[in-house]
Amino acid sequence: MTMNDRYQAARERYAAMGVDTDAALRTLDGVSISMHCWQGDDVRGFDQTGPLTGGIQTTGNYPGRARTPQELMQDIDEALRLIPGRHKLNLHASYAIFREGEFADRDALRPEHFEPWVQFAKERGLGLDFNPTFFSHPRAASFTLSSPDEETRRFWIDHGRACIRISQYFAEQLGQPCVMNIWIPDGYKDTPADRTGPRARFKDSLDQILAEPYDREKVFVCLESKVFGIGMESYTVGSSEFCINYAAKNGILSLLDNGHYHPTEVVSDKISAMLLFQDRLALHVTRGVRWDSDHVVRYDDETREIAKEIAQPGVLERVFLALDFFDASINRIAAWVIGMRNFQKALLSALLTPHARFKALQDEGRFTELLALQEELKVYPFGDVWEQFCAQQGVPGTDEWFAEVERYEADVLSKRD
Ligand code: RNT
Ligand code: ZN
């Protein structure tokens, strides 16, 4: 049986269930995911040499970390060769590229410091998203946008404003919107004496950042909440309630990272509620293991449930998708490829679900039949449709891509020390 025969057979199985596999493949082709640059170098960036701070952590010491912009770009290229579809690249401000002898601190970053990235994106037809970096910096030692020290707070407000200008530059240069996500690590290890003060300062700082003029059709500013970080176990300034309320009142987007909630809380259940009140929503798809550990995204139940909520008419185009994980214990190219392909698989699996039929069963109270069909669908020939997608997109299939990662590791990564 050729691959095409297998796809034709799968197509018929799904058709009998009321699912059009060709349409699903066409829809998936149009979904772009923002791939985070920071998996390639363990969230180090290029504008400083200090440690990763902000209560986030990479663990592992797998050889081959990208040490320079050139190496990171080369690695991103390699990953993209193995990932089907057209995507965006998600940059952090700390990935500024300075000319020999040049330096600009975070409050003074300018579009020109990202010109090589724009060039890179243009040559590959990628979009760019952006993130101010409120961590891994001497002035982020304790608090940033909520700092009680006015000079520190001013510095970070200026950073936020600089990042809006850079985001607008990305959008204009690339002719597609730039999603700019604000996440701050500010919080307390122990029970705070005053919970309101820091949040009031954060609110004022955000107001000042958003006072920077920008085109709201081109730049989509988001606010990402978090429940805790390492060293900020008792209180985060940017809690879920703070961020959702701020975003709603100020016409910016909420960004939900599925590692940022209490362990039994799921983002898949939040999407429909958010979208009844907001035009758009942004996501960081990640995988927490016992805590916000940012493991590589798997093709697991919650990832598929998130995809199921998104892959519906009238929803898909309202959700900005990005990945956010950083695993330094395995081949970093493979980490990107596995995470991206898994999220695409999750979307495809959702697109191969007869939603209208299942919804009708739910509305009619036919729960036995619904459960039976949902479970039987799990053993449909999904893999043959996925192989078809990889083939259509000209990327290696299930049994092929890993050998290419091994070749790249031997030829390129193993030569870095
Ligand atoms: C941290 C947040 C944030 C970062 C990136 C690097 O917990 O998830 O999104 O991971 O900005
Ligand atoms: Zn995140």
Short mmCIF file of C-alpha atoms and ligand atoms in Angstrom, two decimals:
data_model
loop_
_atom_site.label_atom_id
_atom_site.label_comp_id
_atom_site.label_asym_id
_atom_site.label_seq_id
_atom_site.Cartn_x
_atom_site.Cartn_y
_atom_site.Cartn_z
CA MET A 1 0.00 0.00 0.00
CA THR A 2 1.44 3.37 -0.97
CA MET A 3 1.13 6.39 1.25
CA ASN A 4 -1.52 7.77 -1.07
CA ASP A 5 -3.52 4.52 -0.81
CA ARG A 6 -3.34 4.78 2.96
CA TYR A 7 -4.54 8.38 2.83
CA GLN A 8 -7.43 7.47 0.51
CA ALA A 9 -8.48 4.67 2.88
CA ALA A 10 -8.30 7.04 5.86
CA ARG A 11 -10.25 9.64 3.92
CA GLU A 12 -13.10 7.18 3.44
CA ARG A 13 -13.14 6.13 7.09
CA TYR A 14 -13.39 9.74 8.21
CA ALA A 15 -15.95 10.58 5.53
CA ALA A 16 -18.21 7.86 6.94
CA MET A 17 -17.96 9.66 10.29
CA GLY A 18 -18.91 12.92 8.54
CA VAL A 19 -15.41 14.40 8.44
CA ASP A 20 -13.78 15.91 5.33
CA THR A 21 -10.04 15.18 5.63
CA ASP A 22 -9.12 17.33 2.60
CA ALA A 23 -10.80 20.32 4.21
CA ALA A 24 -9.01 19.60 7.50
CA LEU A 25 -5.65 19.59 5.71
CA ARG A 26 -6.46 22.86 3.97
CA THR A 27 -7.41 24.48 7.27
CA LEU A 28 -4.28 23.24 9.01
CA ASP A 29 -2.20 24.63 6.17
CA GLY A 30 -3.47 28.09 7.08
CA VAL A 31 -2.60 27.88 10.79
CA SER A 32 0.57 29.63 11.79
CA ILE A 33 2.18 29.03 15.16
CA SER A 34 4.69 31.37 16.72
CA MET A 35 7.84 29.36 17.43
CA HIS A 36 9.79 30.67 20.39
CA CYS A 37 13.43 31.45 19.63
CA TRP A 38 14.41 30.81 23.26
CA GLN A 39 14.33 27.00 23.08
CA GLY A 40 17.55 27.20 21.04
CA ASP A 41 19.81 28.78 23.65
CA ASP A 42 18.15 28.04 27.01
CA VAL A 43 16.59 31.53 27.23
CA ARG A 44 19.98 33.28 27.42
CA GLY A 45 19.71 35.90 24.69
CA PHE A 46 22.54 38.06 23.43
CA ASP A 47 22.39 41.32 25.35
CA GLN A 48 23.92 40.16 28.62
CA THR A 49 25.96 37.31 30.04
CA GLY A 50 24.31 36.87 33.44
CA PRO A 51 22.11 33.96 34.49
CA LEU A 52 18.48 33.34 33.58
CA THR A 53 16.40 35.04 36.29
CA GLY A 54 12.74 35.83 36.85
CA GLY A 55 11.83 32.59 38.58
CA ILE A 56 11.98 30.51 35.41
CA GLN A 57 14.52 27.77 34.89
CA THR A 58 16.09 25.63 32.22
CA THR A 59 17.60 22.38 33.41
CA GLY A 60 19.98 20.09 31.57
CA ASN A 61 23.26 20.47 29.79
CA TYR A 62 22.73 18.79 26.44
CA PRO A 63 25.55 19.74 24.08
CA GLY A 64 25.04 22.09 21.15
CA ARG A 65 23.35 25.17 22.61
CA ALA A 66 23.33 28.08 20.14
CA ARG A 67 25.84 30.65 21.39
CA THR A 68 25.57 33.37 18.76
CA PRO A 69 22.84 34.88 16.59
CA GLN A 70 24.28 33.02 13.60
CA GLU A 71 24.10 29.67 15.39
CA LEU A 72 20.58 30.35 16.61
CA MET A 73 19.44 31.29 13.11
CA GLN A 74 21.09 28.21 11.66
CA ASP A 75 19.31 26.02 14.23
CA ILE A 76 15.94 27.68 13.62
CA ASP A 77 16.42 27.00 9.90
CA GLU A 78 17.11 23.36 10.63
CA ALA A 79 14.01 23.07 12.82
CA LEU A 80 11.83 24.77 10.21
CA ARG A 81 12.98 22.30 7.56
CA LEU A 82 11.34 19.59 9.65
CA ILE A 83 8.14 21.42 10.61
CA PRO A 84 5.25 21.53 8.14
CA GLY A 85 3.47 24.81 7.42
CA ARG A 86 4.24 28.54 7.48
CA HIS A 87 4.90 30.00 10.89
CA LYS A 88 6.08 32.97 12.90
CA LEU A 89 9.17 33.40 15.01
CA ASN A 90 8.77 34.70 18.53
CA LEU A 91 11.65 36.89 19.74
CA HIS A 92 12.51 38.33 23.13
CA ALA A 93 14.07 41.76 23.50
CA SER A 94 17.16 40.09 24.96
CA TYR A 95 17.86 38.69 21.47
CA ALA A 96 18.90 42.12 20.16
CA ILE A 97 21.86 41.89 17.81
CA PHE A 98 24.43 44.62 18.27
CA ARG A 99 27.17 45.61 15.88
CA GLU A 100 30.78 45.20 16.95
CA GLY A 101 31.41 47.46 19.95
CA GLU A 102 27.81 48.68 20.10
CA PHE A 103 25.43 48.21 23.06
CA ALA A 104 22.02 49.57 24.02
CA ASP A 105 20.43 48.84 27.36
CA ARG A 106 16.85 47.53 27.44
CA ASP A 107 15.36 51.01 27.85
CA ALA A 108 17.15 52.23 24.74
CA LEU A 109 16.57 49.37 22.30
CA ARG A 110 15.72 50.44 18.78
CA PRO A 111 14.38 48.72 15.65
CA GLU A 112 17.85 48.67 14.10
CA HIS A 113 18.99 46.24 16.82
CA PHE A 114 16.59 43.71 15.34
CA GLU A 115 17.28 44.41 11.69
CA PRO A 116 19.11 41.07 11.16
CA TRP A 117 16.03 39.25 12.50
CA VAL A 118 13.77 41.16 10.10
CA GLN A 119 16.09 40.20 7.27
CA PHE A 120 16.01 36.59 8.44
CA ALA A 121 12.22 36.61 8.62
CA LYS A 122 11.81 38.28 5.21
CA GLU A 123 14.04 35.77 3.46
CA ARG A 124 11.99 32.90 4.87
CA GLY A 125 8.50 34.38 4.69
CA LEU A 126 8.14 34.28 8.47
CA GLY A 127 6.19 36.67 10.66
CA LEU A 128 7.74 38.02 13.84
CA ASP A 129 6.26 38.32 17.33
CA PHE A 130 7.94 40.09 20.21
CA ASN A 131 8.34 40.12 23.98
CA PRO A 132 9.88 42.76 26.20
CA THR A 133 12.37 41.02 28.53
CA PHE A 134 11.67 41.95 32.15
CA PHE A 135 14.18 39.43 33.56
CA SER A 136 17.83 38.36 33.26
CA HIS A 137 19.09 41.89 33.85
CA PRO A 138 20.77 43.64 36.81
CA ARG A 139 17.81 46.00 37.15
CA ALA A 140 15.38 43.08 37.35
CA ALA A 141 16.99 41.75 40.53
CA SER A 142 13.80 42.24 42.50
CA PHE A 143 10.89 44.09 40.90
CA THR A 144 10.35 45.62 37.44
CA LEU A 145 7.09 47.32 36.38
CA SER A 146 5.80 47.12 39.95
CA SER A 147 9.02 48.25 41.60
CA PRO A 148 8.72 50.59 44.58
CA ASP A 149 11.89 52.22 43.30
CA GLU A 150 10.72 54.88 40.85
CA GLU A 151 13.95 54.93 38.85
CA THR A 152 13.83 51.17 38.31
CA ARG A 153 10.17 51.31 37.39
CA ARG A 154 10.86 54.13 34.90
CA PHE A 155 13.63 52.06 33.30
CA TRP A 156 11.25 49.18 32.68
CA ILE A 157 8.43 51.41 31.46
CA ASP A 158 10.87 52.81 28.93
CA HIS A 159 11.75 49.25 27.96
CA GLY A 160 8.09 48.46 27.34
CA ARG A 161 7.66 51.55 25.20
CA ALA A 162 10.80 50.75 23.21
CA CYS A 163 9.38 47.27 22.58
CA ILE A 164 6.11 48.68 21.24
CA ARG A 165 8.10 50.68 18.69
CA ILE A 166 10.06 47.58 17.72
CA SER A 167 6.86 45.53 17.42
CA GLN A 168 5.36 48.13 15.11
CA TYR A 169 8.53 48.05 13.02
CA PHE A 170 8.22 44.24 12.73
CA ALA A 171 4.60 44.48 11.64
CA GLU A 172 5.36 47.15 9.06
CA GLN A 173 8.41 45.44 7.65
CA LEU A 174 6.77 42.04 7.36
CA GLY A 175 3.27 43.10 6.40
CA GLN A 176 1.64 41.01 9.12
CA PRO A 177 0.62 41.73 12.70
CA CYS A 178 3.10 41.45 15.55
CA VAL A 179 1.90 40.03 18.85
CA MET A 180 3.74 41.71 21.73
CA ASN A 181 3.44 39.89 25.01
CA ILE A 182 4.12 41.43 28.40
CA TRP A 183 5.05 39.11 31.21
CA ILE A 184 6.76 40.29 34.40
CA PRO A 185 8.23 38.02 37.05
CA ASP A 186 7.46 40.38 39.96
CA GLY A 187 6.26 38.66 43.10
CA TYR A 188 7.03 37.69 46.70
CA LYS A 189 8.45 34.55 48.18
CA ASP A 190 6.43 34.96 51.34
CA THR A 191 3.03 36.33 52.26
CA PRO A 192 3.06 40.02 51.36
CA ALA A 193 2.22 42.75 53.84
CA ASP A 194 0.69 44.80 51.03
CA ARG A 195 -0.81 43.16 47.98
CA THR A 196 -2.34 46.29 46.48
CA GLY A 197 0.68 48.60 46.18
CA PRO A 198 2.64 46.50 43.67
CA ARG A 199 -0.46 45.86 41.57
CA ALA A 200 -1.34 49.55 41.54
CA ARG A 201 2.17 50.37 40.35
CA PHE A 202 2.02 47.63 37.70
CA LYS A 203 -1.28 49.06 36.49
CA ASP A 204 0.17 52.54 36.24
CA SER A 205 3.27 51.23 34.43
CA LEU A 206 1.12 49.43 31.87
CA ASP A 207 -0.90 52.61 31.33
CA GLN A 208 2.32 54.46 30.63
CA ILE A 209 3.59 51.79 28.25
CA LEU A 210 0.31 51.79 26.32
CA ALA A 211 0.46 55.57 26.05
CA GLU A 212 3.14 54.98 23.43
CA PRO A 213 1.30 55.54 20.14
CA TYR A 214 0.93 52.42 18.01
CA ASP A 215 -1.36 50.96 15.38
CA ARG A 216 -3.73 48.51 17.07
CA GLU A 217 -4.34 46.76 13.75
CA LYS A 218 -0.65 45.97 13.49
CA VAL A 219 0.51 45.39 17.04
CA PHE A 220 -1.48 43.20 19.40
CA VAL A 221 -0.28 43.81 22.94
CA CYS A 222 -0.98 40.94 25.35
CA LEU A 223 -0.67 40.49 29.08
CA GLU A 224 0.38 37.09 30.46
CA SER A 225 -0.56 36.15 34.01
CA LYS A 226 1.13 33.67 36.30
CA VAL A 227 0.27 31.98 39.56
CA PHE A 228 3.80 31.57 40.97
CA GLY A 229 7.49 31.46 40.08
CA ILE A 230 10.59 30.11 41.75
CA GLY A 231 11.20 32.52 44.64
CA MET A 232 7.75 34.07 44.10
CA GLU A 233 5.69 31.27 45.54
CA SER A 234 3.28 33.31 47.65
CA TYR A 235 2.24 36.19 45.44
CA THR A 236 2.59 37.33 41.85
CA VAL A 237 1.75 40.90 40.94
CA GLY A 238 0.44 39.83 37.53
CA SER A 239 -2.11 37.32 38.75
CA SER A 240 -4.85 35.96 36.52
CA GLU A 241 -7.51 38.34 37.85
CA PHE A 242 -5.21 41.33 37.48
CA CYS A 243 -4.25 40.50 33.92
CA ILE A 244 -7.68 39.54 32.61
CA ASN A 245 -9.26 42.66 34.08
CA TYR A 246 -6.50 44.95 32.90
CA ALA A 247 -6.62 43.53 29.38
CA ALA A 248 -10.41 43.75 29.17
CA LYS A 249 -10.53 47.35 30.39
CA ASN A 250 -7.69 48.58 28.21
CA GLY A 251 -8.42 46.92 24.89
CA ILE A 252 -5.40 44.64 24.89
CA LEU A 253 -5.34 40.83 24.81
CA SER A 254 -5.10 38.29 27.57
CA LEU A 255 -2.45 35.66 27.07
CA LEU A 256 -3.03 32.34 28.79
CA ASP A 257 0.00 30.10 29.38
CA ASN A 258 -1.20 26.64 30.37
CA GLY A 259 1.68 26.27 32.83
CA HIS A 260 0.47 29.25 34.83
CA TYR A 261 -2.51 27.92 36.74
CA HIS A 262 -3.19 25.73 39.72
CA PRO A 263 -2.42 22.11 38.80
CA THR A 264 -5.99 20.92 38.26
CA GLU A 265 -7.05 24.06 36.41
CA VAL A 266 -7.04 23.71 32.62
CA VAL A 267 -6.72 26.34 29.90
CA SER A 268 -8.91 24.24 27.59
CA ASP A 269 -11.84 25.21 29.80
CA LYS A 270 -11.00 28.92 29.80
CA ILE A 271 -10.89 29.59 26.05
CA SER A 272 -14.64 29.52 25.36
CA ALA A 273 -15.35 31.78 28.33
CA MET A 274 -12.69 34.30 27.29
CA LEU A 275 -13.91 34.40 23.71
CA LEU A 276 -17.48 35.20 24.71
CA PHE A 277 -16.18 38.50 26.05
CA GLN A 278 -13.07 39.23 23.97
CA ASP A 279 -12.50 39.43 20.22
CA ARG A 280 -9.12 37.82 20.47
CA LEU A 281 -7.04 35.69 22.75
CA ALA A 282 -3.38 34.65 22.85
CA LEU A 283 -1.96 31.38 24.13
CA HIS A 284 1.38 30.02 25.25
CA VAL A 285 1.15 26.30 24.74
CA THR A 286 3.53 24.47 27.03
CA ARG A 287 3.61 21.47 29.36
CA GLY A 288 4.02 21.71 33.08
CA VAL A 289 5.07 18.59 34.94
CA ARG A 290 4.09 19.05 38.61
CA TRP A 291 4.94 22.74 38.29
CA ASP A 292 5.46 25.36 35.57
CA SER A 293 8.36 23.30 34.24
CA ASP A 294 8.02 24.20 30.56
CA HIS A 295 8.55 20.69 29.21
CA VAL A 296 8.26 20.05 25.47
CA VAL A 297 4.65 19.94 24.29
CA ARG A 298 3.39 16.39 23.88
CA TYR A 299 0.46 15.05 21.91
CA ASP A 300 -1.39 14.56 25.17
CA ASP A 301 -4.97 14.91 26.35
CA GLU A 302 -4.84 18.54 27.47
CA THR A 303 -2.94 19.69 24.38
CA ARG A 304 -5.61 18.03 22.24
CA GLU A 305 -8.38 19.49 24.35
CA ILE A 306 -6.90 22.99 23.90
CA ALA A 307 -6.68 22.33 20.16
CA LYS A 308 -10.28 21.12 20.13
CA GLU A 309 -11.44 24.42 21.60
CA ILE A 310 -9.51 26.42 19.01
CA ALA A 311 -9.97 24.42 15.81
CA GLN A 312 -13.53 25.55 15.19
CA PRO A 313 -14.96 27.94 12.65
CA GLY A 314 -15.10 31.45 14.04
CA VAL A 315 -12.50 30.67 16.70
CA LEU A 316 -9.29 29.70 14.92
CA GLU A 317 -8.78 33.13 13.41
CA ARG A 318 -9.28 34.85 16.78
CA VAL A 319 -6.57 33.00 18.70
CA PHE A 320 -2.86 33.80 18.45
CA LEU A 321 -0.90 30.60 19.00
CA ALA A 322 2.60 30.45 20.42
CA LEU A 323 4.70 27.79 22.07
CA ASP A 324 6.67 28.36 25.26
CA PHE A 325 9.00 25.69 26.59
CA PHE A 326 12.71 25.33 27.18
CA ASP A 327 14.31 21.97 27.70
CA ALA A 328 18.11 21.89 27.87
CA SER A 329 18.30 18.17 28.61
CA ILE A 330 17.61 16.96 25.06
CA ASN A 331 18.58 17.95 21.52
CA ARG A 332 17.18 21.47 21.23
CA ILE A 333 16.27 21.19 17.53
CA ALA A 334 14.32 18.02 18.27
CA ALA A 335 12.57 19.83 21.14
CA TRP A 336 11.29 22.49 18.73
CA VAL A 337 10.30 19.96 16.08
CA ILE A 338 8.53 17.65 18.53
CA GLY A 339 6.64 20.51 20.19
CA MET A 340 5.60 22.21 16.95
CA ARG A 341 4.61 18.99 15.22
CA ASN A 342 2.72 17.81 18.27
CA PHE A 343 0.66 20.95 18.47
CA GLN A 344 -0.07 20.69 14.77
CA LYS A 345 -1.08 17.07 15.25
CA ALA A 346 -3.38 18.16 18.05
CA LEU A 347 -4.96 20.74 15.74
CA LEU A 348 -5.33 18.17 12.97
CA SER A 349 -6.93 15.72 15.34
CA ALA A 350 -9.38 18.45 16.35
CA LEU A 351 -10.09 19.28 12.71
CA LEU A 352 -10.84 15.59 12.12
CA THR A 353 -13.57 15.64 14.75
CA PRO A 354 -17.23 15.81 13.65
CA HIS A 355 -17.98 18.77 15.91
CA ALA A 356 -21.47 19.47 14.65
CA ARG A 357 -22.49 15.86 15.14
CA PHE A 358 -20.99 15.65 18.62
CA LYS A 359 -22.55 18.95 19.61
CA ALA A 360 -25.97 17.70 18.47
CA LEU A 361 -25.54 14.54 20.54
CA GLN A 362 -24.72 16.69 23.56
CA ASP A 363 -27.70 18.98 23.01
CA GLU A 364 -30.00 16.00 22.57
CA GLY A 365 -28.69 14.42 25.75
CA ARG A 366 -27.42 11.32 23.95
CA PHE A 367 -24.37 11.02 26.18
CA THR A 368 -23.81 7.26 25.78
CA GLU A 369 -23.52 7.56 22.02
CA LEU A 370 -21.34 10.65 22.36
CA LEU A 371 -18.90 8.89 24.66
CA ALA A 372 -18.81 5.82 22.42
CA LEU A 373 -18.06 7.83 19.28
CA GLN A 374 -15.51 10.09 20.97
CA GLU A 375 -13.59 7.05 22.15
CA GLU A 376 -13.84 5.14 18.83
CA LEU A 377 -12.57 8.21 16.99
CA LYS A 378 -9.31 7.88 18.89
CA VAL A 379 -8.38 4.76 16.92
CA TYR A 380 -9.24 6.16 13.48
CA PRO A 381 -6.29 6.25 11.03
CA PHE A 382 -5.15 9.69 12.12
CA GLY A 383 -1.48 8.93 11.37
CA ASP A 384 -2.20 8.46 7.66
CA VAL A 385 -3.77 11.90 7.44
CA TRP A 386 -0.82 13.42 9.30
CA GLU A 387 1.62 11.72 6.89
CA GLN A 388 -0.33 13.21 4.02
CA PHE A 389 0.05 16.67 5.56
CA CYS A 390 3.83 16.25 5.92
CA ALA A 391 4.08 15.04 2.31
CA GLN A 392 1.95 17.91 0.99
CA GLN A 393 4.12 20.37 2.89
CA GLY A 394 7.34 18.80 1.65
CA VAL A 395 8.74 17.94 5.06
CA PRO A 396 10.00 14.56 6.31
CA GLY A 397 7.34 12.19 7.60
CA THR A 398 7.02 10.35 10.88
CA ASP A 399 9.79 7.84 10.23
CA GLU A 400 12.18 10.26 8.57
CA TRP A 401 12.73 13.50 10.43
CA PHE A 402 14.70 12.18 13.38
CA ALA A 403 17.53 10.88 11.17
CA GLU A 404 17.96 14.44 9.90
CA VAL A 405 18.21 15.74 13.48
CA GLU A 406 20.90 13.12 14.15
CA ARG A 407 22.82 14.13 11.05
CA TYR A 408 22.67 17.80 12.09
CA GLU A 409 23.80 16.92 15.58
CA ALA A 410 26.80 15.03 14.23
CA ASP A 411 27.71 17.63 11.60
CA VAL A 412 26.92 20.87 13.45
CA LEU A 413 25.89 20.69 17.10
CA SER A 414 28.58 18.28 18.27
CA LYS A 415 31.25 20.67 17.00
CA ARG A 416 30.13 23.39 19.44
CA ASP A 417 31.64 23.23 22.90
C1 RNT B 1 7.30 32.66 32.19
C2 RNT B 1 6.40 32.95 31.06
C3 RNT B 1 7.02 33.65 29.88
C4 RNT B 1 8.42 33.13 29.54
C5 RNT B 1 8.96 33.61 28.21
C6 RNT B 1 10.42 33.35 28.09
O1 RNT B 1 6.75 31.84 33.12
O2 RNT B 1 5.78 31.77 30.62
O3 RNT B 1 6.17 33.57 28.79
O4 RNT B 1 8.44 31.73 29.53
O5 RNT B 1 8.65 34.91 28.02
ZN ZN B 2 4.63 31.85 28.81
#
